[in-house]
Amino acid sequence: MNTRVLTGITTSGTPHLGNYAGAIRPAIQASAQPGVDAFFFLADYHALIKTDDSARVARSRLELAATWLAAGLDPERVTFYRQSDIPEIPELCWLLTCVTPKGLMNRAHAYKASVDQNTAKGVDPDDGISMGLFSYPVLMAADILLFNAHKVPVGRDQIQHLEMARDIAQRFNHLYGSDYFVLPEVVIAEEVATLPGLDGRKMSKSYNNTIPLFEGGAAALRTAVMRIVTDSRQPGEPKDAENAHLYMLYRAFASAKEAGDFRAALESGMGWGDAKQALCELLERDLAGMRARYMELMAKPERIEDILLAGAEKARKIAVPFIARLREAVGLRRLGTAKAAGASAKKTASRAARFVSFRDEAGSFRFRLLAADGEELLISVPYADPKEAGAVMRRLQSEPVSLRAQGMAYVALLDETPVAHGPDCGEAARQEAALARTRAALDTFAG
Ligand code: TRP
């Protein structure tokens, strides 16, 4: 099976350079690779979480569709659709909502940030927070899981949402006793993951520091570039290129050689004015052709509408049969077809211990061994490579593992190397019991 790559873009604004370099460009590049089935969609339900300005949502859907098409997306090759044209997405969202622990959502950065802001302002912690915002990660999980995407290219700020999608998928799989969902992996374009804006902070509409992509034409692009904040070093003075966000912007559009030359020129005294001029030229080289296509598309919205509806039809060829299977799994079945097998599968599953992989705060890959009731029995050491974490996890399932007490905690060793730790049990009796439960859990995987 081909690798499914899926990404969505929220239709609440006009695309800027950061959206292009951080999301659109890498996604389109990935979609052109052999062995890849790409799914790109306009996350217009997500837009409703951010704004109640209907004109802005409507306009943004059009602009974003035109942008992706102008940027080289081939709707014949890629499945390109609007979220709101796929009724199976909100349907799956509900199925997932019902297996998502509220505590998991309480920990979402976006929600927590809003609560913190309210607390700082001294107003009610939930002031202005809709259920849409609170449940945002579940809708996003539905977007991804409905198409069983393997890889999801997103910005850094979305890593936590991907972890949540994996958690939710694992929970659903576990509860309903089968691998319904693929566990999606996040893909971050390391070089250009988040582009800095005019003031050096992350380029974002909310900071009002964006460089427009196509809107306003070459003139608007130039005006924005001229407003990029630099330090006060004069022409002739060496610049600190590495810490100049102007250089980071340049690098995102240049070849390695061009970036190196530009950097060297700054370090040997190129003036900021000349540097901005060079950045303008570089951007025009990439964007001028696309901008012309964009303007053409914007003039023919019906053409875009047809493309999107055809995309939705293609997407629903997958979504409709899959949601039928999921409805079956949760018990929303045709009357008279009660399935004994389904019920017993669930029982077996809920009695079983399980491994759950995740990405920790530092970005490393780890896994936990959980008892049937969810108690944490082991947490792995961090791994830089997800494949390595996966390999160790499989070894724990298939090879003899030694468990050894360590203080009031314990460790699991493979070839005498500690690969995972148990919690501190506080007292010997509890430690002994935990060791026994861990041994029993590991035994369920053997054979
Ligand atoms: N939340 C994403 C963002 O703000 C957009 C999005 C919605 C998305 N659903 C998605 C991205 C599914 C990837 C996959 O950038």
PDB file of N, CA, C and O in Angstrom, residues 367-403:
ATOM      1  N   PHE A 367       7.671   4.691  24.730  1.00  0.00           N
ATOM      2  CA  PHE A 367       6.415   3.941  24.836  1.00  0.00           C
ATOM      3  C   PHE A 367       6.163   3.582  26.287  1.00  0.00           C
ATOM      4  O   PHE A 367       7.064   3.668  27.126  1.00  0.00           O
ATOM      5  N   ARG A 368       4.934   3.254  26.565  1.00  0.00           N
ATOM      6  CA  ARG A 368       4.567   2.777  27.892  1.00  0.00           C
ATOM      7  C   ARG A 368       3.998   1.375  27.773  1.00  0.00           C
ATOM      8  O   ARG A 368       3.394   1.050  26.751  1.00  0.00           O
ATOM      9  N   LEU A 369       4.165   0.611  28.829  1.00  0.00           N
ATOM     10  CA  LEU A 369       3.389  -0.618  28.958  1.00  0.00           C
ATOM     11  C   LEU A 369       2.297  -0.315  29.974  1.00  0.00           C
ATOM     12  O   LEU A 369       2.577   0.092  31.105  1.00  0.00           O
ATOM     13  N   LEU A 370       1.048  -0.483  29.545  1.00  0.00           N
ATOM     14  CA  LEU A 370      -0.078  -0.219  30.431  1.00  0.00           C
ATOM     15  C   LEU A 370      -0.761  -1.531  30.775  1.00  0.00           C
ATOM     16  O   LEU A 370      -0.905  -2.421  29.919  1.00  0.00           O
ATOM     17  N   ALA A 371      -1.190  -1.656  32.033  1.00  0.00           N
ATOM     18  CA  ALA A 371      -1.986  -2.817  32.427  1.00  0.00           C
ATOM     19  C   ALA A 371      -3.381  -2.679  31.808  1.00  0.00           C
ATOM     20  O   ALA A 371      -3.736  -1.619  31.289  1.00  0.00           O
ATOM     21  N   ALA A 372      -4.154  -3.750  31.875  1.00  0.00           N
ATOM     22  CA  ALA A 372      -5.491  -3.734  31.276  1.00  0.00           C
ATOM     23  C   ALA A 372      -6.324  -2.566  31.808  1.00  0.00           C
ATOM     24  O   ALA A 372      -7.109  -1.968  31.069  1.00  0.00           O
ATOM     25  N   ASP A 373      -6.130  -2.204  33.071  1.00  0.00           N
ATOM     26  CA  ASP A 373      -6.933  -1.109  33.645  1.00  0.00           C
ATOM     27  C   ASP A 373      -6.297   0.254  33.405  1.00  0.00           C
ATOM     28  O   ASP A 373      -6.753   1.261  33.917  1.00  0.00           O
ATOM     29  N   GLY A 374      -5.233   0.296  32.610  1.00  0.00           N
ATOM     30  CA  GLY A 374      -4.625   1.585  32.261  1.00  0.00           C
ATOM     31  C   GLY A 374      -3.465   1.976  33.163  1.00  0.00           C
ATOM     32  O   GLY A 374      -2.791   2.970  32.914  1.00  0.00           O
ATOM     33  N   GLU A 375      -3.219   1.212  34.217  1.00  0.00           N
ATOM     34  CA  GLU A 375      -2.096   1.534  35.115  1.00  0.00           C
ATOM     35  C   GLU A 375      -0.764   1.475  34.353  1.00  0.00           C
ATOM     36  O   GLU A 375      -0.540   0.555  33.561  1.00  0.00           O
ATOM     37  N   GLU A 376       0.091   2.464  34.599  1.00  0.00           N
ATOM     38  CA  GLU A 376       1.391   2.451  33.924  1.00  0.00           C
ATOM     39  C   GLU A 376       2.325   1.467  34.614  1.00  0.00           C
ATOM     40  O   GLU A 376       2.613   1.608  35.796  1.00  0.00           O
ATOM     41  N   LEU A 377       2.808   0.491  33.852  1.00  0.00           N
ATOM     42  CA  LEU A 377       3.717  -0.507  34.415  1.00  0.00           C
ATOM     43  C   LEU A 377       5.167  -0.195  34.073  1.00  0.00           C
ATOM     44  O   LEU A 377       6.056  -0.393  34.886  1.00  0.00           O
ATOM     45  N   LEU A 378       5.373   0.300  32.864  1.00  0.00           N
ATOM     46  CA  LEU A 378       6.732   0.628  32.425  1.00  0.00           C
ATOM     47  C   LEU A 378       6.675   1.861  31.529  1.00  0.00           C
ATOM     48  O   LEU A 378       5.707   2.047  30.786  1.00  0.00           O
ATOM     49  N   ILE A 379       7.739   2.647  31.600  1.00  0.00           N
ATOM     50  CA  ILE A 379       7.912   3.722  30.615  1.00  0.00           C
ATOM     51  C   ILE A 379       9.317   3.580  30.050  1.00  0.00           C
ATOM     52  O   ILE A 379      10.277   3.369  30.802  1.00  0.00           O
ATOM     53  N   SER A 380       9.421   3.630  28.723  1.00  0.00           N
ATOM     54  CA  SER A 380      10.710   3.351  28.100  1.00  0.00           C
ATOM     55  C   SER A 380      11.666   4.521  28.278  1.00  0.00           C
ATOM     56  O   SER A 380      11.242   5.643  28.568  1.00  0.00           O
ATOM     57  N   VAL A 381      12.936   4.241  28.050  1.00  0.00           N
ATOM     58  CA  VAL A 381      13.902   5.334  27.949  1.00  0.00           C
ATOM     59  C   VAL A 381      13.617   6.075  26.643  1.00  0.00           C
ATOM     60  O   VAL A 381      12.933   5.540  25.773  1.00  0.00           O
ATOM     61  N   PRO A 382      14.094   7.325  26.483  1.00  0.00           N
ATOM     62  CA  PRO A 382      13.819   8.052  25.240  1.00  0.00           C
ATOM     63  C   PRO A 382      14.669   7.542  24.080  1.00  0.00           C
ATOM     64  O   PRO A 382      15.825   7.175  24.268  1.00  0.00           O
ATOM     65  N   TYR A 383      14.087   7.537  22.889  1.00  0.00           N
ATOM     66  CA  TYR A 383      14.816   7.184  21.668  1.00  0.00           C
ATOM     67  C   TYR A 383      14.686   8.317  20.667  1.00  0.00           C
ATOM     68  O   TYR A 383      13.609   8.903  20.521  1.00  0.00           O
ATOM     69  N   ALA A 384      15.778   8.600  19.967  1.00  0.00           N
ATOM     70  CA  ALA A 384      15.737   9.660  18.960  1.00  0.00           C
ATOM     71  C   ALA A 384      15.010   9.166  17.714  1.00  0.00           C
ATOM     72  O   ALA A 384      14.363   9.931  17.009  1.00  0.00           O
ATOM     73  N   ASP A 385      15.097   7.848  17.475  1.00  0.00           N
ATOM     74  CA  ASP A 385      14.552   7.283  16.243  1.00  0.00           C
ATOM     75  C   ASP A 385      13.298   6.469  16.584  1.00  0.00           C
ATOM     76  O   ASP A 385      13.364   5.533  17.374  1.00  0.00           O
ATOM     77  N   PRO A 386      12.162   6.813  15.972  1.00  0.00           N
ATOM     78  CA  PRO A 386      10.928   6.089  16.280  1.00  0.00           C
ATOM     79  C   PRO A 386      11.032   4.601  15.924  1.00  0.00           C
ATOM     80  O   PRO A 386      10.429   3.757  16.578  1.00  0.00           O
ATOM     81  N   LYS A 387      11.846   4.294  14.904  1.00  0.00           N
ATOM     82  CA  LYS A 387      11.975   2.886  14.501  1.00  0.00           C
ATOM     83  C   LYS A 387      12.667   2.096  15.594  1.00  0.00           C
ATOM     84  O   LYS A 387      12.320   0.957  15.858  1.00  0.00           O
ATOM     85  N   GLU A 388      13.651   2.756  16.235  1.00  0.00           N
ATOM     86  CA  GLU A 388      14.374   2.074  17.299  1.00  0.00           C
ATOM     87  C   GLU A 388      13.445   1.811  18.481  1.00  0.00           C
ATOM     88  O   GLU A 388      13.412   0.715  19.043  1.00  0.00           O
ATOM     89  N   ALA A 389      12.635   2.835  18.813  1.00  0.00           N
ATOM     90  CA  ALA A 389      11.668   2.666  19.901  1.00  0.00           C
ATOM     91  C   ALA A 389      10.738   1.509  19.572  1.00  0.00           C
ATOM     92  O   ALA A 389      10.458   0.649  20.424  1.00  0.00           O
ATOM     93  N   GLY A 390      10.285   1.453  18.321  1.00  0.00           N
ATOM     94  CA  GLY A 390       9.371   0.389  17.893  1.00  0.00           C
ATOM     95  C   GLY A 390      10.034  -0.981  17.985  1.00  0.00           C
ATOM     96  O   GLY A 390       9.428  -1.963  18.426  1.00  0.00           O
ATOM     97  N   ALA A 391      11.325  -1.028  17.610  1.00  0.00           N
ATOM     98  CA  ALA A 391      12.036  -2.308  17.627  1.00  0.00           C
ATOM     99  C   ALA A 391      12.185  -2.818  19.062  1.00  0.00           C
ATOM    100  O   ALA A 391      11.979  -4.002  19.341  1.00  0.00           O
ATOM    101  N   VAL A 392      12.501  -1.906  19.988  1.00  0.00           N
ATOM    102  CA  VAL A 392      12.654  -2.314  21.386  1.00  0.00           C
ATOM    103  C   VAL A 392      11.313  -2.799  21.934  1.00  0.00           C
ATOM    104  O   VAL A 392      11.217  -3.806  22.648  1.00  0.00           O
ATOM    105  N   MET A 393      10.253  -2.088  21.545  1.00  0.00           N
ATOM    106  CA  MET A 393       8.918  -2.457  22.001  1.00  0.00           C
ATOM    107  C   MET A 393       8.580  -3.878  21.543  1.00  0.00           C
ATOM    108  O   MET A 393       8.093  -4.698  22.310  1.00  0.00           O
ATOM    109  N   ARG A 394       8.924  -4.176  20.285  1.00  0.00           N
ATOM    110  CA  ARG A 394       8.629  -5.525  19.774  1.00  0.00           C
ATOM    111  C   ARG A 394       9.476  -6.590  20.466  1.00  0.00           C
ATOM    112  O   ARG A 394       9.000  -7.688  20.734  1.00  0.00           O
ATOM    113  N   ARG A 395      10.713  -6.199  20.798  1.00  0.00           N
ATOM    114  CA  ARG A 395      11.549  -7.179  21.512  1.00  0.00           C
ATOM    115  C   ARG A 395      10.966  -7.484  22.880  1.00  0.00           C
ATOM    116  O   ARG A 395      10.986  -8.626  23.327  1.00  0.00           O
ATOM    117  N   LEU A 396      10.440  -6.457  23.537  1.00  0.00           N
ATOM    118  CA  LEU A 396       9.840  -6.697  24.858  1.00  0.00           C
ATOM    119  C   LEU A 396       8.648  -7.641  24.746  1.00  0.00           C
ATOM    120  O   LEU A 396       8.298  -8.343  25.687  1.00  0.00           O
ATOM    121  N   GLN A 397       8.020  -7.637  23.577  1.00  0.00           N
ATOM    122  CA  GLN A 397       6.850  -8.490  23.394  1.00  0.00           C
ATOM    123  C   GLN A 397       7.225  -9.919  23.031  1.00  0.00           C
ATOM    124  O   GLN A 397       6.409 -10.814  23.148  1.00  0.00           O
ATOM    125  N   SER A 398       8.457 -10.111  22.549  1.00  0.00           N
ATOM    126  CA  SER A 398       8.751 -11.432  21.993  1.00  0.00           C
ATOM    127  C   SER A 398       9.963 -12.114  22.627  1.00  0.00           C
ATOM    128  O   SER A 398      10.165 -13.297  22.434  1.00  0.00           O
ATOM    129  N   GLU A 399      10.770 -11.357  23.391  1.00  0.00           N
ATOM    130  CA  GLU A 399      11.981 -11.964  23.932  1.00  0.00           C
ATOM    131  C   GLU A 399      11.927 -11.992  25.448  1.00  0.00           C
ATOM    132  O   GLU A 399      11.163 -11.255  26.050  1.00  0.00           O
ATOM    133  N   PRO A 400      12.761 -12.828  26.039  1.00  0.00           N
ATOM    134  CA  PRO A 400      12.787 -12.841  27.507  1.00  0.00           C
ATOM    135  C   PRO A 400      13.282 -11.496  28.047  1.00  0.00           C
ATOM    136  O   PRO A 400      14.294 -10.974  27.582  1.00  0.00           O
ATOM    137  N   VAL A 401      12.541 -10.953  28.982  1.00  0.00           N
ATOM    138  CA  VAL A 401      12.874  -9.650  29.554  1.00  0.00           C
ATOM    139  C   VAL A 401      13.236  -9.892  31.008  1.00  0.00           C
ATOM    140  O   VAL A 401      12.522 -10.620  31.698  1.00  0.00           O
ATOM    141  N   SER A 402      14.324  -9.293  31.481  1.00  0.00           N
ATOM    142  CA  SER A 402      14.510  -9.415  32.928  1.00  0.00           C
ATOM    143  C   SER A 402      14.035  -8.146  33.618  1.00  0.00           C
ATOM    144  O   SER A 402      14.258  -7.038  33.134  1.00  0.00           O
ATOM    145  N   LEU A 403      13.331  -8.373  34.711  1.00  0.00           N
ATOM    146  CA  LEU A 403      12.825  -7.265  35.528  1.00  0.00           C
ATOM    147  C   LEU A 403      13.626  -7.265  36.811  1.00  0.00           C
ATOM    148  O   LEU A 403      13.851  -8.310  37.417  1.00  0.00           O
TER     149      LEU A 403
END
